[in-house]
Coordinates of N, CA, C and O in Angstrom, one line a residue:
X1 N 74.7 80.0 98.2 CA 75.2 81.1 97.5 C 74.7 82.4 98.0 O 75.4 83.3 98.1
X2 N 73.4 82.5 98.3 CA 72.8 83.7 98.7 C 73.4 84.1 100.1 O 73.6 85.3 100.4
X3 N 73.6 83.1 100.9 CA 74.2 83.4 102.2 C 75.6 84.0 102.1 O 76.0 84.9 102.9
X4 N 76.4 83.6 101.1 CA 77.7 84.2 100.9 C 77.5 85.7 100.5 O 78.3 86.5 101.0
X5 N 76.5 86.0 99.7 CA 76.4 87.3 99.2 C 75.9 88.3 100.3 O 76.4 89.4 100.5
X6 N 74.9 87.9 101.1 CA 74.4 88.8 102.1 C 74.8 88.6 103.5 O 74.5 89.4 104.4
X7 N 75.3 87.4 103.8 CA 75.8 87.1 105.1 C 74.9 87.4 106.2 O 73.7 87.1 106.2
X8 N 75.4 88.0 107.3 CA 74.6 88.2 108.5 C 73.6 89.3 108.4 O 72.8 89.5 109.3
X9 N 73.6 90.1 107.3 CA 72.7 91.2 107.1 C 71.3 90.6 106.8 O 70.3 91.4 106.9
X10 N 71.2 89.4 106.5 CA 69.9 88.8 106.0 C 69.0 88.5 107.2 O 69.4 87.8 108.1
X11 N 67.8 89.0 107.2 CA 66.8 88.6 108.2 C 65.7 87.9 107.5 O 65.5 86.7 107.8
X12 N 65.0 88.5 106.7 CA 64.0 87.9 105.9 C 63.7 88.9 104.7 O 63.8 90.1 104.8
X13 N 63.3 88.3 103.6 CA 63.0 89.1 102.4 C 61.9 90.1 102.7 O 61.8 91.2 102.2
X14 N 61.0 89.7 103.6 CA 59.8 90.5 103.9 C 59.9 91.2 105.2 O 58.9 91.8 105.7
X15 N 61.1 91.3 105.9 CA 61.2 92.0 107.1 C 61.7 93.4 106.9 O 62.8 93.6 106.4
X16 N 60.9 94.4 107.2 CA 61.3 95.8 107.0 C 61.1 96.5 108.3 O 60.1 96.3 109.0
X17 N 62.0 97.4 108.6 CA 61.9 98.2 109.8 C 60.6 99.1 109.7 O 60.4 99.7 108.7
X18 N 59.8 99.1 110.7 CA 58.6 99.8 110.7 C 57.5 99.1 109.9 O 56.4 99.7 109.7
X19 N 57.8 97.9 109.3 CA 56.8 97.2 108.5 C 56.5 97.7 107.1 O 55.6 97.1 106.5
X20 N 57.2 98.7 106.7 CA 56.9 99.3 105.4 C 58.2 99.1 104.5 O 59.3 99.3 104.9
X21 N 57.9 98.6 103.2 CA 59.0 98.4 102.3 C 59.6 99.7 101.9 O 59.0 100.7 101.4
X22 N 61.0 99.9 102.2 CA 61.6 101.2 101.9 C 61.9 101.5 100.5 O 62.3 102.6 100.1
X23 N 61.8 100.5 99.6 CA 62.0 100.7 98.2 C 63.5 100.2 97.8 O 64.4 100.2 98.6
X24 N 63.6 99.9 96.5 CA 64.9 99.4 96.0 C 66.1 100.4 96.3 O 67.1 99.9 96.8
X25 N 65.9 101.6 96.0 CA 67.0 102.6 96.1 C 67.5 102.7 97.5 O 68.7 102.7 97.8
X26 N 66.6 102.8 98.5 CA 67.0 102.9 99.9 C 67.7 101.7 100.4 O 68.7 101.8 101.1
X27 N 67.2 100.5 100.0 CA 67.9 99.3 100.4 C 69.2 99.2 99.8 O 70.2 98.8 100.4
X28 N 69.4 99.5 98.5 CA 70.6 99.5 97.8 C 71.6 100.4 98.5 O 72.8 100.1 98.7
X29 N 71.2 101.6 98.9 CA 72.1 102.6 99.5 C 72.5 102.1 100.9 O 73.7 102.2 101.3
X30 N 71.6 101.5 101.7 CA 72.0 101.1 103.0 C 72.8 99.8 103.0 O 73.6 99.6 103.9
X31 N 72.6 98.9 102.0 CA 73.4 97.7 102.0 C 74.6 97.8 101.1 O 75.5 96.9 101.2
X32 N 74.7 98.8 100.3 CA 75.9 99.0 99.4 C 76.0 98.0 98.3 O 77.1 97.9 97.7
X33 N 75.0 97.3 97.9 CA 75.0 96.4 96.8 C 73.7 96.4 96.1 O 72.7 96.7 96.6
X34 N 73.8 96.1 94.8 CA 72.6 95.9 93.9 C 72.8 94.8 93.0 O 73.9 94.2 92.9
X35 N 71.8 94.5 92.2 CA 72.0 93.5 91.2 C 73.1 93.8 90.2 O 73.9 93.0 89.8
X36 N 73.2 95.1 89.9 CA 74.2 95.6 88.9 C 75.7 95.4 89.4 O 76.5 95.1 88.7
X37 N 75.9 95.7 90.7 CA 77.3 95.7 91.1 C 77.7 94.3 91.7 O 78.8 94.1 92.1
X38 N 76.8 93.3 91.7 CA 77.1 92.0 92.1 C 77.1 91.1 90.9 O 77.4 89.9 91.0
X39 N 76.9 91.6 89.7 CA 76.9 90.9 88.5 C 78.3 91.1 87.8 O 78.5 92.2 87.2
X40 N 79.2 90.2 87.9 CA 80.6 90.5 87.3 C 80.6 90.8 85.8 O 81.4 91.6 85.3
X41 N 79.7 90.2 85.1 CA 79.7 90.4 83.6 C 79.2 91.8 83.3 O 79.8 92.5 82.5
X42 N 78.2 92.3 84.0 CA 77.7 93.7 83.8 C 78.8 94.7 84.2 O 79.0 95.7 83.5
X43 N 79.5 94.4 85.3 CA 80.6 95.3 85.7 C 81.7 95.4 84.6 O 82.1 96.5 84.3
X44 N 82.1 94.2 84.1 CA 83.1 94.2 83.1 C 82.6 94.9 81.8 O 83.4 95.6 81.2
X45 N 81.4 94.6 81.4 CA 80.8 95.3 80.2 C 80.8 96.8 80.4 O 81.2 97.6 79.5
X46 N 80.4 97.3 81.6 CA 80.3 98.7 81.9 C 81.7 99.4 81.7 O 81.9 100.4 81.2
X47 N 82.7 98.7 82.2 CA 84.1 99.2 82.2 C 84.8 99.1 80.9 O 85.5 100.0 80.5
X48 N 84.6 98.0 80.2 CA 85.5 97.7 79.0 C 84.8 97.8 77.7 O 85.5 97.9 76.7
X49 N 83.5 97.6 77.6 CA 82.9 97.6 76.3 C 81.4 98.0 76.4 O 80.5 97.3 76.0
X50 N 81.2 99.2 76.9 CA 79.8 99.7 77.1 C 79.0 99.9 75.8 O 77.8 99.9 75.9
X51 N 79.7 100.0 74.7 CA 78.9 100.3 73.5 C 79.0 99.1 72.5 O 78.8 99.3 71.3
X52 N 79.4 98.0 73.0 CA 79.4 96.8 72.1 C 78.1 96.5 71.5 O 77.1 96.4 72.2
X53 N 78.0 96.4 70.1 CA 76.7 96.2 69.5 C 76.0 95.0 70.0 O 76.6 93.9 70.2
X54 N 74.7 95.2 70.3 CA 73.8 94.1 70.9 C 74.1 93.8 72.3 O 73.4 92.9 72.9
X55 N 75.1 94.4 73.0 CA 75.4 94.1 74.3 C 75.6 95.4 75.1 O 76.4 95.5 76.1
X56 N 75.0 96.5 74.7 CA 75.1 97.8 75.3 C 74.7 97.8 76.8 O 73.9 97.0 77.2
X57 N 75.3 98.7 77.6 CA 74.9 98.9 78.9 C 74.0 100.1 79.0 O 73.9 100.8 78.0
X58 N 73.5 100.4 80.2 CA 72.6 101.6 80.3 C 73.4 102.9 80.1 O 74.6 102.9 80.3
X59 N 72.7 103.9 79.7 CA 73.3 105.2 79.5 C 73.9 105.8 80.8 O 73.5 105.3 81.9
X60 N 74.7 106.8 80.8 CA 75.4 107.4 81.9 C 74.4 107.8 83.0 O 74.6 107.6 84.2
X61 N 73.3 108.5 82.6 CA 72.3 108.9 83.6 C 71.7 107.8 84.4 O 71.5 107.8 85.6
X62 N 71.3 106.7 83.6 CA 70.7 105.5 84.3 C 71.8 104.8 85.1 O 71.5 104.4 86.2
X63 N 73.0 104.8 84.7 CA 74.1 104.1 85.4 C 74.2 104.8 86.8 O 74.5 104.1 87.8
X64 N 74.0 106.1 86.9 CA 74.1 106.7 88.2 C 73.1 106.2 89.3 O 73.4 106.2 90.4
X65 N 72.0 105.7 88.8 CA 71.0 105.2 89.7 C 71.2 103.7 90.0 O 70.5 103.2 90.9
X66 N 72.1 103.0 89.3 CA 72.2 101.6 89.4 C 73.2 101.2 90.5 O 73.2 100.1 91.0
X67 N 74.1 102.1 90.8 CA 75.2 101.8 91.8 C 74.9 102.6 93.0 O 74.5 103.8 92.9
X68 N 75.2 102.1 94.2 CA 75.1 103.0 95.4 C 76.0 104.2 95.3 O 77.1 104.1 94.6
X69 N 75.6 105.3 95.9 CA 76.3 106.6 95.7 C 77.8 106.5 96.2 O 78.6 107.2 95.7
X70 N 78.1 105.6 97.2 CA 79.4 105.6 97.7 C 80.4 104.8 96.8 O 81.5 104.6 97.1
X71 N 79.9 104.3 95.7 CA 80.7 103.5 94.8 C 80.9 104.3 93.5 O 80.4 103.9 92.4
X72 N 81.7 105.3 93.6 CA 82.0 106.1 92.4 C 82.7 105.4 91.2 O 82.4 105.7 90.1
X73 N 83.5 104.4 91.6 CA 84.2 103.7 90.5 C 83.4 102.6 89.8 O 83.8 101.9 88.9
X74 N 82.2 102.3 90.4 CA 81.3 101.3 89.8 C 82.0 100.0 89.6 O 82.0 99.4 88.6
X75 N 82.5 99.4 90.7 CA 83.2 98.2 90.7 C 82.3 97.0 91.2 O 81.2 97.2 91.6
X76 N 82.9 95.8 91.1 CA 82.3 94.6 91.6 C 82.2 94.6 93.1 O 83.2 94.8 93.7
X77 N 81.1 94.3 93.6 CA 80.9 94.3 95.1 C 81.1 92.8 95.6 O 80.6 91.9 95.1
X78 N 82.0 92.7 96.6 CA 82.1 91.5 97.3 C 81.9 91.7 98.8 O 82.5 92.6 99.4
X79 N 81.1 90.9 99.4 CA 80.9 91.0 100.9 C 82.2 90.9 101.6 O 83.0 90.0 101.4
X80 N 82.5 91.8 102.5 CA 83.7 91.9 103.3 C 84.8 92.7 102.6 O 85.8 93.0 103.2
X81 N 84.5 93.1 101.4 CA 85.5 93.9 100.6 C 84.9 95.3 100.3 O 85.3 96.0 99.4
X82 N 84.0 95.8 101.1 CA 83.3 97.1 100.9 C 84.3 98.2 100.8 O 84.1 99.2 100.1
X83 N 85.4 98.1 101.6 CA 86.4 99.2 101.6 C 87.0 99.5 100.2 O 87.4 100.6 100.0
X84 N 86.9 98.6 99.3 CA 87.4 98.8 97.9 C 86.6 99.9 97.2 O 87.1 100.5 96.2
X85 N 85.4 100.2 97.7 CA 84.6 101.2 97.0 C 84.6 102.6 97.7 O 84.0 103.5 97.2
X86 N 85.3 102.7 98.8 CA 85.4 104.0 99.5 C 86.8 104.6 99.2 O 87.8 103.9 99.0
X87 N 86.8 105.9 99.2 CA 88.1 106.6 99.0 C 88.9 106.3 100.2 O 88.4 106.3 101.4
X88 N 90.2 106.1 100.0 CA 91.1 105.7 101.1 C 91.1 106.7 102.3 O 91.0 106.2 103.4
X89 N 91.1 108.0 102.0 CA 91.1 108.9 103.2 C 89.8 108.8 104.0 O 89.9 109.0 105.2
X90 N 88.7 108.6 103.3 CA 87.4 108.4 104.1 C 87.4 107.1 104.9 O 87.0 107.1 106.0
X91 N 88.0 106.1 104.3 CA 88.0 104.8 105.0 C 88.9 104.9 106.2 O 88.6 104.5 107.3
X92 N 90.1 105.6 106.0 CA 91.0 105.8 107.1 C 90.4 106.6 108.2 O 90.5 106.2 109.4
X93 N 89.6 107.7 107.9 CA 89.0 108.5 108.9 C 87.9 107.7 109.7 O 87.8 107.8 110.9
X94 N 87.1 106.9 108.9 CA 86.0 106.2 109.5 C 86.5 105.0 110.3 O 85.7 104.5 111.2
X95 N 87.7 104.5 110.1 CA 88.1 103.3 110.7 C 89.4 103.4 111.5 O 90.1 102.4 111.8
X96 N 89.7 104.7 111.8 CA 91.0 104.9 112.5 C 90.9 104.4 113.9 O 89.9 104.6 114.6
X97 N 91.9 103.8 114.4 CA 92.0 103.4 115.8 C 93.1 104.1 116.4 O 94.2 104.4 115.8
X98 N 92.9 104.5 117.7 CA 94.0 105.1 118.5 C 95.1 104.1 118.6 O 94.9 102.9 118.6
X99 N 96.4 104.6 118.9 CA 97.5 103.6 119.1 C 97.2 102.6 120.2 O 97.5 101.5 120.1
X100 N 96.6 103.1 121.3 CA 96.3 102.1 122.4 C 95.2 101.1 122.0 O 95.3 99.9 122.3
X101 N 94.3 101.5 121.2 CA 93.2 100.6 120.7 C 93.9 99.5 119.8 O 93.5 98.3 119.8
X102 N 94.8 100.0 118.9 CA 95.5 99.1 118.0 C 96.3 98.1 118.8 O 96.3 96.9 118.5
X103 N 97.0 98.5 119.8 CA 97.8 97.7 120.7 C 96.9 96.6 121.4 O 97.2 95.5 121.5
X104 N 95.7 97.1 121.9 CA 94.8 96.2 122.6 C 94.3 95.1 121.7 O 94.1 94.0 122.1
X105 N 94.2 95.4 120.4 CA 93.7 94.4 119.4 C 94.9 93.6 118.8 O 94.7 92.8 118.0
X106 N 96.1 93.9 119.3 CA 97.2 93.1 118.8 C 97.7 93.5 117.4 O 98.3 92.7 116.7
X107 N 97.3 94.7 117.0 CA 97.7 95.2 115.6 C 99.0 95.9 115.7 O 99.3 96.5 116.7
X108 N 99.7 95.8 114.6 CA 101.1 96.5 114.6 C 100.9 98.0 114.6 O 99.9 98.5 114.2
X109 N 101.9 98.7 115.0 CA 101.9 100.1 115.0 C 102.4 100.8 113.7 O 102.3 102.0 113.6
X110 N 102.9 100.0 112.8 CA 103.4 100.6 111.6 C 102.6 100.2 110.4 O 102.4 100.5 109.5

């Protein structure tokens, strides 16, 4: 199960660049996932019933720290589906291929 979630990004729980633990926030930002956005129940509660008695979610200020900054919609993270969390025009700009590169890869032109 854990291999599905983190795939090839996994080296070791204790392997850090430079030998120093970068901290939860930096890891979350670089990997684009956290406990909060990989928990489907918490994502659903956040979106649909954030004030349900005895099942409340964190306040808005805290919520901002729980999701990576590139995930404005605070959706469920799935490995390989990261594009769902980026604005389309930014995704297009970052992943644009020239027509010749698309042809080389066998991709359609339309």
